[in-house]
Coordinates of C-alpha atoms in Angstrom, one line a residue:
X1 CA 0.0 0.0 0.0
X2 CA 1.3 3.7 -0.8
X3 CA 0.0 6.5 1.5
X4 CA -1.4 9.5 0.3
X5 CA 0.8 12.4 0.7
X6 CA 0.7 15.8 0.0
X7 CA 2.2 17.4 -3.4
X8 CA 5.3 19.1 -3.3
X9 CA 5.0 23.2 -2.0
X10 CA 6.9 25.8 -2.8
X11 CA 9.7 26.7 -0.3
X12 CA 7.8 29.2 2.3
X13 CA 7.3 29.4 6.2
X14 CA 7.8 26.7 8.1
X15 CA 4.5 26.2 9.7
X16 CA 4.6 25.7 13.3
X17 CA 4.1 21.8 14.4
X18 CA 1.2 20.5 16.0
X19 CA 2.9 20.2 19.4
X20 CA 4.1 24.3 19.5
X21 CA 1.0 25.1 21.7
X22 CA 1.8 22.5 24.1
X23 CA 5.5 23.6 23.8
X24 CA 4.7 27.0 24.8
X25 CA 2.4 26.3 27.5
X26 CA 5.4 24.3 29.0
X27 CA 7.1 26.9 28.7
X28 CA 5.5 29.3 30.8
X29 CA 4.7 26.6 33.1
X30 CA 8.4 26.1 33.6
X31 CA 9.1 29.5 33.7
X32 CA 6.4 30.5 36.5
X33 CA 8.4 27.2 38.5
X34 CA 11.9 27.7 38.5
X35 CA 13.7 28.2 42.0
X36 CA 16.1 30.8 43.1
X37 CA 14.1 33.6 40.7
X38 CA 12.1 36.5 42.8
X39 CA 7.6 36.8 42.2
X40 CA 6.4 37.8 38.6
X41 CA 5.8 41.5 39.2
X42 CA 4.8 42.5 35.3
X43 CA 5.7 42.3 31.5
X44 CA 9.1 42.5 32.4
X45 CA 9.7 39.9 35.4
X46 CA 12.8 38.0 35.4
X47 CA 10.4 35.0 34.7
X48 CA 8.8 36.4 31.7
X49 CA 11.6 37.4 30.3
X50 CA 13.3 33.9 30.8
X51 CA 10.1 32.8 29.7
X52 CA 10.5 34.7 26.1
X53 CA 14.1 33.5 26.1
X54 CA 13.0 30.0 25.7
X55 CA 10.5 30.9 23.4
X56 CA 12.7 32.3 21.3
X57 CA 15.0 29.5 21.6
X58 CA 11.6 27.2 20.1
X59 CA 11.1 29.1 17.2
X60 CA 14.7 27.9 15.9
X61 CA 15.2 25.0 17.3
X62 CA 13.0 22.5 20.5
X63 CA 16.3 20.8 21.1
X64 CA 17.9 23.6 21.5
X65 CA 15.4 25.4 24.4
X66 CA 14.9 22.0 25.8
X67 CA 18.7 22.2 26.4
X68 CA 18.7 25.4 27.4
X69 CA 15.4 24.9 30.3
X70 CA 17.6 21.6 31.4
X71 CA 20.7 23.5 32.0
X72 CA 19.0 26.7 33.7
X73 CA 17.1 24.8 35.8
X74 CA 20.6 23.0 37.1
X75 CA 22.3 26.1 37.3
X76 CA 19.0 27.6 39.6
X77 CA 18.7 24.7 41.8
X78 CA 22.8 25.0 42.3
X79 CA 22.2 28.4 43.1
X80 CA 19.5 27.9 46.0
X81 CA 21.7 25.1 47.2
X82 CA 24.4 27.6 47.5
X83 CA 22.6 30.2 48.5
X84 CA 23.7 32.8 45.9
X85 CA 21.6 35.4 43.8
X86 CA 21.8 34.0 40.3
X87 CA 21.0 37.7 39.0
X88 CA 24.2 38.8 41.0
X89 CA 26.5 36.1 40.5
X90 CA 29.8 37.1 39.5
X91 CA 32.5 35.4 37.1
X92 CA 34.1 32.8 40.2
X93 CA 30.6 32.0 41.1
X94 CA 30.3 30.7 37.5
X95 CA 33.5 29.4 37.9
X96 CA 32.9 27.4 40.7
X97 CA 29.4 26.0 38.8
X98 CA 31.9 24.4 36.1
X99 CA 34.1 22.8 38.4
X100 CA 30.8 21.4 40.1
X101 CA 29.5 20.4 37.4
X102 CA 32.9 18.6 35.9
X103 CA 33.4 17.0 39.5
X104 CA 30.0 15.9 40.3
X105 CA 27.1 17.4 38.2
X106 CA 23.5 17.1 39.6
X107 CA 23.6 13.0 39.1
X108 CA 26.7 12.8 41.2
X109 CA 29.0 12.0 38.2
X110 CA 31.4 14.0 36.7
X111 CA 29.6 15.5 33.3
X112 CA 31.5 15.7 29.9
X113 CA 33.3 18.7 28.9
X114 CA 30.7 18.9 25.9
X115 CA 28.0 19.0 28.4
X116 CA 29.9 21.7 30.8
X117 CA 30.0 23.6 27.6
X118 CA 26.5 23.7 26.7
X119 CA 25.8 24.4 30.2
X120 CA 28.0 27.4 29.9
X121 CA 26.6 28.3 26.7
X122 CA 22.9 28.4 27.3
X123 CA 23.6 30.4 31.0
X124 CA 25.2 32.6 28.8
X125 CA 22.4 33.1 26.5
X126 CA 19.9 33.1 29.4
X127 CA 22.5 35.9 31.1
X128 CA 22.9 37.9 27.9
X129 CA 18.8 38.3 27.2
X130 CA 18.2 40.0 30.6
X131 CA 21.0 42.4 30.3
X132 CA 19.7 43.7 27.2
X133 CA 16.4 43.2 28.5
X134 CA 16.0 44.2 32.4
X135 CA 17.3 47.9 32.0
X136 CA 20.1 47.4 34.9
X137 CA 18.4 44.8 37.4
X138 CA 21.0 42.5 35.4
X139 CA 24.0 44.4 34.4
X140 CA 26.5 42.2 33.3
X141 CA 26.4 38.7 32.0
X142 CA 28.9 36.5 34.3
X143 CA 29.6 34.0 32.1
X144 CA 31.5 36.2 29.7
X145 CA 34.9 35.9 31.3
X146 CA 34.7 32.3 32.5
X147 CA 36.9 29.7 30.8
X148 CA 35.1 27.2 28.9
X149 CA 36.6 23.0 28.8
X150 CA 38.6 22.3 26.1
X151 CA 36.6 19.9 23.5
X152 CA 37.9 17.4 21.8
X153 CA 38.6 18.3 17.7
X154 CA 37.7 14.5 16.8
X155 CA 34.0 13.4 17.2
X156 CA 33.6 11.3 20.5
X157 CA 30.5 9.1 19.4
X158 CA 30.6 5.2 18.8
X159 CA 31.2 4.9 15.1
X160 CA 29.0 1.8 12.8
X161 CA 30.8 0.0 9.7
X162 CA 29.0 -0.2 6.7
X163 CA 28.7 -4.5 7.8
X164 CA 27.0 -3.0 11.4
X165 CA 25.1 -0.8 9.8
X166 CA 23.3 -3.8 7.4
X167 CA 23.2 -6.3 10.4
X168 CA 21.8 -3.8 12.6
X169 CA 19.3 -3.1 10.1
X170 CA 19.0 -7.4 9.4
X171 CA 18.1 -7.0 12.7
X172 CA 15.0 -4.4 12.7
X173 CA 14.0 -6.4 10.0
X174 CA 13.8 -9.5 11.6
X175 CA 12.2 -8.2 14.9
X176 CA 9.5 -6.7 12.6
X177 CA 9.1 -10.4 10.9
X178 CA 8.7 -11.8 14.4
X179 CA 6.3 -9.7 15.6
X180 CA 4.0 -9.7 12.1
X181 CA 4.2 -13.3 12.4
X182 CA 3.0 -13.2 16.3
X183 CA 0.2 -10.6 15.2
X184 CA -0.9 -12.9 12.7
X185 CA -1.1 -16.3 14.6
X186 CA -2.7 -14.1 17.9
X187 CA -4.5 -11.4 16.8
X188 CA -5.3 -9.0 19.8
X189 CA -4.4 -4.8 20.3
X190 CA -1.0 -5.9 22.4
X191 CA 0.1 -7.7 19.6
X192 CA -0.7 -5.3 16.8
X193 CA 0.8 -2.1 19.0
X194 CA 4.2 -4.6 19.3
X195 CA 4.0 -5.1 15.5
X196 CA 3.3 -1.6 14.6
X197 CA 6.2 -0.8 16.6
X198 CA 8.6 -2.9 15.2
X199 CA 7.6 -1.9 11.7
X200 CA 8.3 2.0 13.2
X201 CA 11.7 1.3 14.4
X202 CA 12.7 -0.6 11.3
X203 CA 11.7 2.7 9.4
X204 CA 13.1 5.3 11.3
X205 CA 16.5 3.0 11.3
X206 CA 16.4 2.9 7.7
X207 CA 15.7 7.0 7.4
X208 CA 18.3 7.8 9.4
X209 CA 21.0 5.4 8.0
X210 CA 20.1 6.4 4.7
X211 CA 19.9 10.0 5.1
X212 CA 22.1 11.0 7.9
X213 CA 19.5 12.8 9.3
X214 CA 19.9 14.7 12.9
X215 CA 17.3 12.1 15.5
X216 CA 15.9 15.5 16.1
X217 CA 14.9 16.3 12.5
X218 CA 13.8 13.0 12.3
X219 CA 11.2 12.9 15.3
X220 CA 9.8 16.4 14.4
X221 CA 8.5 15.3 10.8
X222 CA 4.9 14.8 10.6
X223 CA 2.8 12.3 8.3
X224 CA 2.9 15.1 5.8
X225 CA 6.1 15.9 5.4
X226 CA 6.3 13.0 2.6
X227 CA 5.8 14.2 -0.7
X228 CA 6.5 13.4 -4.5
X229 CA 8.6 15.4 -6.4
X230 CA 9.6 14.9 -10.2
X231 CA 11.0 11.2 -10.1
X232 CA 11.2 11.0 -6.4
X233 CA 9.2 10.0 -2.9
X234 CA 10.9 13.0 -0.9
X235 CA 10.8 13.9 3.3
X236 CA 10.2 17.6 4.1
X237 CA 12.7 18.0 7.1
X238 CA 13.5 20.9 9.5
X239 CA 16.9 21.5 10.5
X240 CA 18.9 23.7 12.7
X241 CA 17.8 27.3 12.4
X242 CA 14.2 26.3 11.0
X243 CA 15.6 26.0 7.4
X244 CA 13.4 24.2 5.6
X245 CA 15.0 21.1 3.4
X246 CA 13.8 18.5 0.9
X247 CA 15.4 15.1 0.6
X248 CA 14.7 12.1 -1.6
X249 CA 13.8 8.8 -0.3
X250 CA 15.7 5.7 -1.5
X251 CA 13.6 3.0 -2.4
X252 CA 14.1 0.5 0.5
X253 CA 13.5 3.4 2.8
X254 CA 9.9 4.5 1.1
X255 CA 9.3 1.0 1.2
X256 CA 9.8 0.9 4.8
X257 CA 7.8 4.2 5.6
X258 CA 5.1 2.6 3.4
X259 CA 4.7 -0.6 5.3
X260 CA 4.7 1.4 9.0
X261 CA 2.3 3.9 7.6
X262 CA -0.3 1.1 6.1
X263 CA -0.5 -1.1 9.3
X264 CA -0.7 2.5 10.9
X265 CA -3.3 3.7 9.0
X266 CA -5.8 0.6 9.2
X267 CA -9.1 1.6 10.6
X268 CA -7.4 5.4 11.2
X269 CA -8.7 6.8 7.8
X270 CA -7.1 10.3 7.1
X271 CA -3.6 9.7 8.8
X272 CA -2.3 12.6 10.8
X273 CA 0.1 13.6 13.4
X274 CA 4.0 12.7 13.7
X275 CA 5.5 10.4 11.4
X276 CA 7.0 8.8 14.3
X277 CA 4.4 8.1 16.4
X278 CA 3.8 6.5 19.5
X279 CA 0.4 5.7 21.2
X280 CA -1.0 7.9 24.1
X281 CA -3.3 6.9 27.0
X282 CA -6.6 8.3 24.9
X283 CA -5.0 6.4 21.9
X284 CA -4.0 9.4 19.9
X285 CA -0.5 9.8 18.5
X286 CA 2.3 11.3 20.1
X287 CA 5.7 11.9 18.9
X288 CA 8.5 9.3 19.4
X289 CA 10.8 10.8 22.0
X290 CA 14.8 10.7 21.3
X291 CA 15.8 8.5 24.8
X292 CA 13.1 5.5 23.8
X293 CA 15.4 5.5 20.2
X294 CA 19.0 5.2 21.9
X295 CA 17.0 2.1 24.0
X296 CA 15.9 0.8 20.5
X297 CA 19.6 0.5 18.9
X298 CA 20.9 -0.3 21.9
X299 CA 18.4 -3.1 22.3
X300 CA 18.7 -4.2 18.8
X301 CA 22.2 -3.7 18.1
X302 CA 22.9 -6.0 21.4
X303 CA 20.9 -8.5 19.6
X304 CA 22.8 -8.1 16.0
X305 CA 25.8 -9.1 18.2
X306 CA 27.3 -5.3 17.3
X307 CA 30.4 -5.2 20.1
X308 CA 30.2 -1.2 20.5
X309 CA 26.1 -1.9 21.2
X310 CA 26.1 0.1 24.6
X311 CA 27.5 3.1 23.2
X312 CA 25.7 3.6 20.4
X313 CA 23.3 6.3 19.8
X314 CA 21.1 7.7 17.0
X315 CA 24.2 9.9 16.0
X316 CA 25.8 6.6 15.3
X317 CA 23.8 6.4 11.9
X318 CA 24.5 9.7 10.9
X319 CA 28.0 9.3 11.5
X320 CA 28.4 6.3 9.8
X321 CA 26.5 8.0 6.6
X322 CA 29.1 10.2 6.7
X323 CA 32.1 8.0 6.2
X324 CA 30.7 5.5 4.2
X325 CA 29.2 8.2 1.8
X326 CA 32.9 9.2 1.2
X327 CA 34.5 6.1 1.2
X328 CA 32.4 5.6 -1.5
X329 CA 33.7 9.1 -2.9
X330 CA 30.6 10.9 -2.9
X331 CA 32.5 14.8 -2.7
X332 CA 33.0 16.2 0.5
X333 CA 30.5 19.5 -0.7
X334 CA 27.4 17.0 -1.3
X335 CA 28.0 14.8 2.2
X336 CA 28.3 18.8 3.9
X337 CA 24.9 19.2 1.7
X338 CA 23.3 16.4 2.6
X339 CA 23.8 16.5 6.3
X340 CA 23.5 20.3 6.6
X341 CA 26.5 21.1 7.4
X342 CA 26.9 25.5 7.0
X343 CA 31.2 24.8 7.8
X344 CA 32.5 22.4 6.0
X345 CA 35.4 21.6 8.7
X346 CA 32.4 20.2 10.6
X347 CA 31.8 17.2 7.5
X348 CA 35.8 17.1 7.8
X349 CA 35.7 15.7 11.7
X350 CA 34.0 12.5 10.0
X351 CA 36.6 12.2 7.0
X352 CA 39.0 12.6 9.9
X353 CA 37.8 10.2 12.2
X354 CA 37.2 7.9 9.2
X355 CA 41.4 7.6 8.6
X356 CA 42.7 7.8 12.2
X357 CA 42.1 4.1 13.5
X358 CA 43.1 2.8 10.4
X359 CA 46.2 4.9 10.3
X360 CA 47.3 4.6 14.1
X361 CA 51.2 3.9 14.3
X362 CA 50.2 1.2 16.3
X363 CA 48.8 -1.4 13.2
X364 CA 52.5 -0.7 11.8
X365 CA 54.3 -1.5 14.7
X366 CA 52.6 -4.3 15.5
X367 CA 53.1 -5.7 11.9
X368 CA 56.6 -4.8 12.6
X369 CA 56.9 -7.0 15.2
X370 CA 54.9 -9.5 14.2
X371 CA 57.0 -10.3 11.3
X372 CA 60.2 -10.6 13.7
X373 CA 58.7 -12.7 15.4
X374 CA 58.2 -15.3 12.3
X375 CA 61.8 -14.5 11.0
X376 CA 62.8 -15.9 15.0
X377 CA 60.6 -18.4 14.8
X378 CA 61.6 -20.4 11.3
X379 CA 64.2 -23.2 11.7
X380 CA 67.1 -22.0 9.5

């Protein structure tokens, strides 16, 4: 079965998701309850304002002000514990919130310097809005002179060879199988909401390892964002900054969107809502969240027998698009393109990563020594 979708648009606004008015009431929900900050007063409380400063952060990007309420919310609950005026802190009280943070964190183990960074980052932001915005109350943003962890130039996540990527997608494919077959044999809503899931996870695998797509840009599509184009099955996506982007679909991946979308769409009739979907309490759809996808290829790469399984993420994929796209020579400009990349030094981290291991002194000595070994060894 092939779903209906919508024809191709002309590039235009991005039309705000479903979910944006729930986003925004959760927002000012989180706003009105953070600790540390004094009463709303007016238009211009610290609250509301923090409360625009997320919003603002939505319109670009939800990863990005979900970050950015996350790390806030640390830094407040830090600040009550240590019993310091956030809107007065100066540069060593920021100082000593990194070094907290590096030792211990709020979870009591030592956070990574890309996460001490982002921390830094969004207080900065956060800092930055109410100076321009609170005529004096805040009049400096304390951040500015702290010292940020160095990060590594090399990307840190767990890397997939082009053989993982197949048997981890053998793998979706054969948990999907399982569970049709179970459906089939036992037919009841349990077993149809375990096949419909399987057939979700084996599509979103194959979307992302085909595309390289961000997990965020992934989970934010909606049913209709799939379109046709001249010659193609196309995804509408959303990327960083709300630019709008169009990619075509390989077969094997419409193929997989089709056969989630059909079992999906049975007894539904006009299909709505996220692509990704998963089933609420009043059996409406709601949107795949990111940590129930690192359980999934955790889950199924353990099974594929994949030895890096419990590091693996959704970022994985992507990265393993990258490499294998240019050891297949695809030029470095159309793997920038195609991930949406604005620097290209950023596509260059993967074509860097994707030589290191394999050029590590370490293979040569070992050959090295290896061979004088078998010279010692043979009788003479």
């Amino acid at each position: 079965m092939t779903i209906k979708t919508v024809p191709a648009a002309s590039p235009g606004p991005v039309p705000a998701p479903e979910a944006d008015l729930t986003g925004i009431q959760q927002v000012i929900a989180w706003a009105a309850g953070l600790p540390g900050l004094p009463a709303d007063d007016g238009r211009f409380s610290i609250r509301r304002l923090t409360a625009a400063w997320n919003l603002e952060a939505l319109a670009r990007s939800r990863h990005t002000a979900v970050s950015y309420r996350r790390d806030l919310t640390t830094y407040l609950n830090w600040c009550v514990r240590e019993r310091l005026d956030p809107l007065t802190a100066r540069p060593s009280d920021l100082t000593r919130f990194r070094i907290w943070r590096e030792l211990h964190g709020h979870t009591d183990r030592a956070a990574k310097p890309a996460t001490v960074a982002r921390a830094l980052s969004s207080l900065s932001s956060w800092y930055r809005h109410l100076v321009a915005n609170t005529d004096g109350t805040v009049a400096r943003n304390p951040t500015a002179s702290v010292k940020r962890p160095q990060l590594p130039h090399a990307a840190t996540t767990a890397g997939l060879t082009p053989d993982e990527v197949d048997q981890l997608l053998a793998q979706a494919d054969t948990q999907s199988a399982a569970r049709a077959a179970v459906a089939a044999a036992r037919p009841s809503p349990s077993h149809r909401a375990r096949h419909l899931a399987a057939l979700r996870d084996r599509a979103l695998l194959r979307l992302l390892a085909d595309l390289g797509l961000r997990i965020g840009e992934a989970l934010d599509c909606q049913v209709t964002d799939l379109r046709h184009n001249p010659g193609h099955r196309t995804l509408r996506t959303v990327a960083k900054g709300r630019d709008q982007r169009e990619r075509a679909l390989p077969a094997q991946t419409t193929e997989a969107l089709d056969a989630y979308l059909a079992v999906r769409a049975a007894g539904v009739g006009n299909l709505t809502g996220p692509l990704f979907a998963t089933s609420g309490v009043d059996g409406r759809p709601g949107r795949l969240a990111e940590p129930n996808v690192f359980l999934m290829i955790r889950r199924l790469a353990t099974a594929a027998g994949i030895p890096s399984a419990a590091r693996l993420s959704p970022h994985s994929l992507r990265r393993a698009f990258a490499t294998t796209a240019r050891e297949a020579g695809v030029p470095l400009e159309d793997v920038q393109d195609a991930m949406g990349h604005a620097d290209p030094r950023t596509t260059r981290r993967y074509d860097r990563d994707r030589h290191n291991l394999d050029r590590d002194p370490a293979h040569n000595l070992a050959a090295r020594r290896a061979s004088r070994q078998t010279a010692t060894d043979t009788p003479h």
